[in-house]
PDB file of C-alpha atoms in Angstrom:
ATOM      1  CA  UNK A1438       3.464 -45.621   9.554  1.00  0.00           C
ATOM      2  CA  UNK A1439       5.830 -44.295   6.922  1.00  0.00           C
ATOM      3  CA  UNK A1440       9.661 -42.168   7.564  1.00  0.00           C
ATOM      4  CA  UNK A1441       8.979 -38.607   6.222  1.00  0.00           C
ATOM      5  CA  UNK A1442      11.251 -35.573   6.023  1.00  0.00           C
ATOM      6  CA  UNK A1443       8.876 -32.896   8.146  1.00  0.00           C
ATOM      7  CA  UNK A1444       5.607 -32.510   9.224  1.00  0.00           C
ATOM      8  CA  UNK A1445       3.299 -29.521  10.047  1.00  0.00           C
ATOM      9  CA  UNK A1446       3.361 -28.034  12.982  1.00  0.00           C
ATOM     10  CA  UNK A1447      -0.303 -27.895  13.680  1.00  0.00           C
ATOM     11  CA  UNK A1448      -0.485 -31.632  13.708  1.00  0.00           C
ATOM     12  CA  UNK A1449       3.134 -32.909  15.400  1.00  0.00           C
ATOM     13  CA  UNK A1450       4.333 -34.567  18.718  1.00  0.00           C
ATOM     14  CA  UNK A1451       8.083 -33.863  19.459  1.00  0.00           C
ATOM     15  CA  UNK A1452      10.016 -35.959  21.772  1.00  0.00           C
ATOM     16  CA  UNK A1453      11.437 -33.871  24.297  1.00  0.00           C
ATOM     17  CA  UNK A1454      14.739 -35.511  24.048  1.00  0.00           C
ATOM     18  CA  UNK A1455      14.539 -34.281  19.974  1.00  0.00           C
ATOM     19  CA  UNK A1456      14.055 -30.613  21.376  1.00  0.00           C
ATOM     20  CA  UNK A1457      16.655 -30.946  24.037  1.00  0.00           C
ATOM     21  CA  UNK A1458      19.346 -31.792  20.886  1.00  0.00           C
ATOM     22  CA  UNK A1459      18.128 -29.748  18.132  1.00  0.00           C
ATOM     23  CA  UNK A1460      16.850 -26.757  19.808  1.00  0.00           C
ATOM     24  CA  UNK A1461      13.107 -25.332  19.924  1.00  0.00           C
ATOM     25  CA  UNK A1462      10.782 -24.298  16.608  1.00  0.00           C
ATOM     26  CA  UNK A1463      13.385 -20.754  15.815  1.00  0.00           C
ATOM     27  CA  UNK A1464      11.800 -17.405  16.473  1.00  0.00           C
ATOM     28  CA  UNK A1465      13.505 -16.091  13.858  1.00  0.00           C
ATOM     29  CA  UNK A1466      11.544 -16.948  11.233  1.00  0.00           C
ATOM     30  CA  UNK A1467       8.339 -15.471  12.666  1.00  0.00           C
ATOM     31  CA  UNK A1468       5.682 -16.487  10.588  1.00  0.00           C
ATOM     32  CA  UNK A1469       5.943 -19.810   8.319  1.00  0.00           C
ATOM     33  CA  UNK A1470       8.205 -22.930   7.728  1.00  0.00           C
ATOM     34  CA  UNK A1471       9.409 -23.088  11.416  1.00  0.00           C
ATOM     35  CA  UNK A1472       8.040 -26.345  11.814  1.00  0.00           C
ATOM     36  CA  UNK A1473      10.368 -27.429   8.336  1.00  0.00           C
ATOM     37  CA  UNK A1474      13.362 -26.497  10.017  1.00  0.00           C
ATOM     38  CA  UNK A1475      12.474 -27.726  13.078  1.00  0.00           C
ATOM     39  CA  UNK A1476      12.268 -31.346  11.270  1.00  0.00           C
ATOM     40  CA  UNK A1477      14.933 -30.694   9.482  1.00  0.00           C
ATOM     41  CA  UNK A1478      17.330 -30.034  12.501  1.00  0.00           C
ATOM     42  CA  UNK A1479      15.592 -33.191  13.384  1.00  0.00           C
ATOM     43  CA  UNK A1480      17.188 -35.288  10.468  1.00  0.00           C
ATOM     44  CA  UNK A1481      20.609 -33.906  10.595  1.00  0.00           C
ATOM     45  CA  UNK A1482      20.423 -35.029  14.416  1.00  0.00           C
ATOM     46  CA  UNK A1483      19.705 -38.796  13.136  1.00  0.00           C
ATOM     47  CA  UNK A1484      16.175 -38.511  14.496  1.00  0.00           C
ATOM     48  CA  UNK A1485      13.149 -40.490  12.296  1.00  0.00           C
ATOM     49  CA  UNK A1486      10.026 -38.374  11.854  1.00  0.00           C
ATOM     50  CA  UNK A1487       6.701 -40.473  11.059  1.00  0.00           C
ATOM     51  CA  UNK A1488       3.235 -40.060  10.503  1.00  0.00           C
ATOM     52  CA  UNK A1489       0.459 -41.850  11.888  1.00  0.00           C
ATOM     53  CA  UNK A1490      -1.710 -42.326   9.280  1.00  0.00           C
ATOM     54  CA  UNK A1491      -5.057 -43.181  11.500  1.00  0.00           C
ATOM     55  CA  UNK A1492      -4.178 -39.559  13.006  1.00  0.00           C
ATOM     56  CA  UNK A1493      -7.272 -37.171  12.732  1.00  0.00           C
ATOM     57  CA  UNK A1494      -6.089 -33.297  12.518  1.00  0.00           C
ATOM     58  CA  UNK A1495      -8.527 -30.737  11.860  1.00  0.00           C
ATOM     59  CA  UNK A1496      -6.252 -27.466  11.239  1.00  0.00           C
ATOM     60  CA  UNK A1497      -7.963 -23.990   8.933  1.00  0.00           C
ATOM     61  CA  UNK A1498      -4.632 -23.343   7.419  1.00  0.00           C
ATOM     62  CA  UNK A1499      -3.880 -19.722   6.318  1.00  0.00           C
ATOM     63  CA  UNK A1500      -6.318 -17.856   9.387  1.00  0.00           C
ATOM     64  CA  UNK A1501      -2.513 -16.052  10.642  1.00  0.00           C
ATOM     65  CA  UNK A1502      -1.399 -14.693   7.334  1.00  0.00           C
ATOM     66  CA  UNK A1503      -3.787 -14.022   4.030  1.00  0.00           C
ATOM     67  CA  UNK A1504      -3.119 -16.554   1.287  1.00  0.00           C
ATOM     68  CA  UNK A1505      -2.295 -13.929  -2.249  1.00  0.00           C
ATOM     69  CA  UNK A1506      -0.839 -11.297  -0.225  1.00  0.00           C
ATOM     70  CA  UNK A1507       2.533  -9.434   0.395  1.00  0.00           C
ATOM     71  CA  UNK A1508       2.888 -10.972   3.520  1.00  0.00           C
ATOM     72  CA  UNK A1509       2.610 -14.423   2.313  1.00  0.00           C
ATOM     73  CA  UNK A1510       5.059 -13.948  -0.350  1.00  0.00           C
ATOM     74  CA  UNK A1511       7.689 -12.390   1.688  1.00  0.00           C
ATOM     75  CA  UNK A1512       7.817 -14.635   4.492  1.00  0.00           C
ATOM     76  CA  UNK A1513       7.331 -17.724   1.313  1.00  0.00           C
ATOM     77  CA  UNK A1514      10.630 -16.482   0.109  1.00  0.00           C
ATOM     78  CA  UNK A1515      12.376 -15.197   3.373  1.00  0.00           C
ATOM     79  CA  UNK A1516      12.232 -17.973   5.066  1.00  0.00           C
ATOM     80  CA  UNK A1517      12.794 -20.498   2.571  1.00  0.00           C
ATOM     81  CA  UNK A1518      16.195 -18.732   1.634  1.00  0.00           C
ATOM     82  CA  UNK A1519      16.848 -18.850   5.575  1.00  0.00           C
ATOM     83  CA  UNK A1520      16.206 -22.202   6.061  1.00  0.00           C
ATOM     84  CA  UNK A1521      18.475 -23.190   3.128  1.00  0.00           C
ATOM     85  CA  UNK A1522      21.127 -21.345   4.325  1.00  0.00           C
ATOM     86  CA  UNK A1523      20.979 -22.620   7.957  1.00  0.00           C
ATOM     87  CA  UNK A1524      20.485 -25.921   7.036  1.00  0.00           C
ATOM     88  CA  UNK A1525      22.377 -27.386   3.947  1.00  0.00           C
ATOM     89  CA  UNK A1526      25.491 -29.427   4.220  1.00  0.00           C
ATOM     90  CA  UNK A1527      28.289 -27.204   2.736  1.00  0.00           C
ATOM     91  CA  UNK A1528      28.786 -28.677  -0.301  1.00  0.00           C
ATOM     92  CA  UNK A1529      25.333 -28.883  -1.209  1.00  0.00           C
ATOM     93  CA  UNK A1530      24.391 -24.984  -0.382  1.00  0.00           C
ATOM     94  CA  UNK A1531      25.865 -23.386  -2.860  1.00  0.00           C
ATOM     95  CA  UNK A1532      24.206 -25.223  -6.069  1.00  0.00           C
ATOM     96  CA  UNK A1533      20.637 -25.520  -4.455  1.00  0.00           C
ATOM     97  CA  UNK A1534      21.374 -21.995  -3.061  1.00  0.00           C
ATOM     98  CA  UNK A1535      22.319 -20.259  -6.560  1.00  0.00           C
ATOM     99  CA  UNK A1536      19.060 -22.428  -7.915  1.00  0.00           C
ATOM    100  CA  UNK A1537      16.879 -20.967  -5.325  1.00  0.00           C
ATOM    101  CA  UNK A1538      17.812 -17.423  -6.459  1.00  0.00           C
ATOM    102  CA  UNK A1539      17.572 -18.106  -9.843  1.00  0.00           C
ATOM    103  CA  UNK A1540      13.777 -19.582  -8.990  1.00  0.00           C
ATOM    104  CA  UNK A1541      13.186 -16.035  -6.970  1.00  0.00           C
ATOM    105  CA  UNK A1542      14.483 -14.395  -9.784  1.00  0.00           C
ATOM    106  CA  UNK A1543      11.699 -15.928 -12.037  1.00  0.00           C
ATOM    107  CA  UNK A1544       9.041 -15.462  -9.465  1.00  0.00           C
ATOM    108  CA  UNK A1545       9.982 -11.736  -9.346  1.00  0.00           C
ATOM    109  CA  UNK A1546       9.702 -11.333 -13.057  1.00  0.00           C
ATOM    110  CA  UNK A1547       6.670 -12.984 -13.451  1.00  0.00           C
ATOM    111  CA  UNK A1548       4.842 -11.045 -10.720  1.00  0.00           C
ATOM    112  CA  UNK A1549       6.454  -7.803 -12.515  1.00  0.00           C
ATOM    113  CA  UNK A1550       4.942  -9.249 -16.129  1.00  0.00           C
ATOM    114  CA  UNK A1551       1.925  -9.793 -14.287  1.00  0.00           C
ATOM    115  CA  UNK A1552       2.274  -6.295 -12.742  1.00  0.00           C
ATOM    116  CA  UNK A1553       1.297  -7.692  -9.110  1.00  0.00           C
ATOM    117  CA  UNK A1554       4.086  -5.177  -8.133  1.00  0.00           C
ATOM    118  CA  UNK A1555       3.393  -5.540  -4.021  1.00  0.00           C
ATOM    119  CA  UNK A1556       4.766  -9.332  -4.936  1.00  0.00           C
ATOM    120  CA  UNK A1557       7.614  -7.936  -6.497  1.00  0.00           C
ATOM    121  CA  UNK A1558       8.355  -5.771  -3.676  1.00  0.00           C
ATOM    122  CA  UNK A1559       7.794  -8.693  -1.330  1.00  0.00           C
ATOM    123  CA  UNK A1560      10.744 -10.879  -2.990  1.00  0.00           C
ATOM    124  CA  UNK A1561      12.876  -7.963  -3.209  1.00  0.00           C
ATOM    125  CA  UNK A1562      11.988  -7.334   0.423  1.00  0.00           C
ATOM    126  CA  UNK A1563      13.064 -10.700   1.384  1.00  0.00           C
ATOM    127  CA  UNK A1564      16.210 -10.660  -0.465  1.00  0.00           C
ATOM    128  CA  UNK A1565      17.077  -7.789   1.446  1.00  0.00           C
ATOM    129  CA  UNK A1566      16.704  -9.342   5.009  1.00  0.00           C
ATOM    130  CA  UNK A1567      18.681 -12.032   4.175  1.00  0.00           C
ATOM    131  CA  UNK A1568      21.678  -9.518   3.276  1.00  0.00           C
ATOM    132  CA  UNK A1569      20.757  -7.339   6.071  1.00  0.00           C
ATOM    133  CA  UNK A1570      21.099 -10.216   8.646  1.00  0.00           C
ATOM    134  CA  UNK A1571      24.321 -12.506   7.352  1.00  0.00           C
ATOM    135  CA  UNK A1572      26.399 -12.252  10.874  1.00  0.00           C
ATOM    136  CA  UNK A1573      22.992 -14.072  12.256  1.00  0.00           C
ATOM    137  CA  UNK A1574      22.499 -16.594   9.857  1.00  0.00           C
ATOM    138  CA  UNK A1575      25.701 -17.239   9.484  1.00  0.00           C
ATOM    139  CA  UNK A1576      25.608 -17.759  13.179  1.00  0.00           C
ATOM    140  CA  UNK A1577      22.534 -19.964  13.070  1.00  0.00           C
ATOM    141  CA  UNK A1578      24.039 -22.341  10.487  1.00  0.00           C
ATOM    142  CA  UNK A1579      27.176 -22.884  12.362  1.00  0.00           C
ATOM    143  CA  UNK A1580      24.658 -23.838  15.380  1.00  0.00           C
ATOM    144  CA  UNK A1581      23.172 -26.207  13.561  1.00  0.00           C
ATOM    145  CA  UNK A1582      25.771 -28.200  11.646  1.00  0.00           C
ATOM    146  CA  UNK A1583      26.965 -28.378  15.154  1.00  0.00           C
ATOM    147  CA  UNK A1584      24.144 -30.807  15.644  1.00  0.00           C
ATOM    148  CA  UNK A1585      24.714 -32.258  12.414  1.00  0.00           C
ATOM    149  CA  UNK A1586      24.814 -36.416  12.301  1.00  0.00           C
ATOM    150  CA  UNK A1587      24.509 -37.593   8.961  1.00  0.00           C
ATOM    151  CA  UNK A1588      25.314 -36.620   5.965  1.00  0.00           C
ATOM    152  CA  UNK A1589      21.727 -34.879   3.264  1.00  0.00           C
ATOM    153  CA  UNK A1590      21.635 -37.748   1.311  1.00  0.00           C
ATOM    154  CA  UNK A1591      21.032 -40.087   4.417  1.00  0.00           C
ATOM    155  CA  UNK A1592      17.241 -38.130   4.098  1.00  0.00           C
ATOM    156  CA  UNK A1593      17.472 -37.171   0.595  1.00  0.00           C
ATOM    157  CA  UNK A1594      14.772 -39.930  -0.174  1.00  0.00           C
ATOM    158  CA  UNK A1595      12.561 -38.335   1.817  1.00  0.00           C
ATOM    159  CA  UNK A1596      12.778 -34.945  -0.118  1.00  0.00           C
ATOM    160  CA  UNK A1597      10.882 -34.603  -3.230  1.00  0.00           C
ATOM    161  CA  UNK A1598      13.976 -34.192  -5.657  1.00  0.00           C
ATOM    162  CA  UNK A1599      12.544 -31.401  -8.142  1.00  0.00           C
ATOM    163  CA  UNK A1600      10.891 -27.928  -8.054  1.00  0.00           C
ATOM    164  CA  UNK A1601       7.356 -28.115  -6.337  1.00  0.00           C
ATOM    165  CA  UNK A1602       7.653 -24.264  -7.440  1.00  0.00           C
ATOM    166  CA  UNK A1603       7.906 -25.442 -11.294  1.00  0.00           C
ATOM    167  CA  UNK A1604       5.438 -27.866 -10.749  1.00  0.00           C
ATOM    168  CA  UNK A1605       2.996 -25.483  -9.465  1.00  0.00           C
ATOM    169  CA  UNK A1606       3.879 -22.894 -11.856  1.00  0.00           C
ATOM    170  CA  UNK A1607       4.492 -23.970 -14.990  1.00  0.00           C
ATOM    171  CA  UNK A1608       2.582 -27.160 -15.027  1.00  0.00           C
ATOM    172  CA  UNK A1609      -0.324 -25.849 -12.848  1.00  0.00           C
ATOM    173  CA  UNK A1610      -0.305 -28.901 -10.334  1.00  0.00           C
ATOM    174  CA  UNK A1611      -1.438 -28.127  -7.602  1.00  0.00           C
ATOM    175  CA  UNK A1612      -2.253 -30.810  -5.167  1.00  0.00           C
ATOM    176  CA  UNK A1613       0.441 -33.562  -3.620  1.00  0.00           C
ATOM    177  CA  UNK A1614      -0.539 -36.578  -5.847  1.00  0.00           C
ATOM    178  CA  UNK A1615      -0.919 -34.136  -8.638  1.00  0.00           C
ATOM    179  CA  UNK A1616       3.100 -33.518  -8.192  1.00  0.00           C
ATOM    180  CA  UNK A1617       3.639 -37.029  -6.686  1.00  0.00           C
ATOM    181  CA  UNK A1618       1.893 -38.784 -10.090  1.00  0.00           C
ATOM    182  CA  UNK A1619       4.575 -37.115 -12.047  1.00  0.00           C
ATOM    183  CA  UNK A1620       7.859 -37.727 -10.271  1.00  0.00           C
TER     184      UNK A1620
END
């Protein structure tokens, strides 16, 4: 058994005392990463989250929500920018936020290069709900620093410290020890 930062939500118990503190998975994010904030809200409350490793979880990932698709890449970069937001301690946010955008920015140009224009629209889409829906974030993140324990760098270990984007991108790794070898 090993401390980890989150764990997918098709394969995850939750102590009910964990909920009762940090609050349910969020509707708000409707499709994807719920279960990432969820644990996250988890670690600012001081809570440990750990795998089993003799756990057996047979899950088809990607049956709600079609892998290369509009869909996938809005709620990819909605929801990532939304838990970012809601979760980061305030001085952290606003160098990991201004990276993230810079990242989107990227992604958005390479899908235009690429012409995959309904990926462009998606990212340009997402940026849009975030603006659209500041009073509620902003309400959201004061809920949850309300709940905040400890400080990010009391998890920070547990957080792989680079862009899994770049990786995957630019240096076409695409599996977990692929990304882990080079750390």
């Amino acid at each position: 058994s090993t401390e980890i930062f989150w764990a997918t939500g098709a394969a995850m118990f939750v102590r009910l005392s964990a909920l009762k503190k940090c609050g349910d998975l969020d509707e708000d994010f409707v499709h994807h990463m719920e279960e990432i904030d969820l644990c996250w809200r988890m670690n600012l409350a001081g809570f440990k989250l750990k795998i089993v490793p003799k756990s057996v979880v047979e899950h088809y990932g990607g049956a709600t929500i079609i892998p290369d698709s509009y869909k996938k890449t809005y709620w990819n970069h909605r929801n990532s920018i939304f838990m970012l937001f809601k979760n980061l301690e305030g001085r952290n946010l606003p160098s990991v936020f201004l990276k993230h955008l810079l990242l989107d920015g990227i992604a958005g140009a390479w899908y235009l290069v690429n012409l995959d224009l309904k990926k462009v629209f998606a990212v340009l889409a997402a940026h849009f709900w975030i603006y659209r829906h500041i009073p509620m974030l902003l309400r959201k993140r004061k809920e949850t620093q309300n709940i905040r324990k400890v400080a990010d760098k009391s998890f920070s270990k547990l957080v792989y410290p680079h862009s899994i984007a770049l990786r995957y991108f630019l240096f076409k790794e695409k599996t977990f020890s692929q990304i882990m070898k080079n750390k």
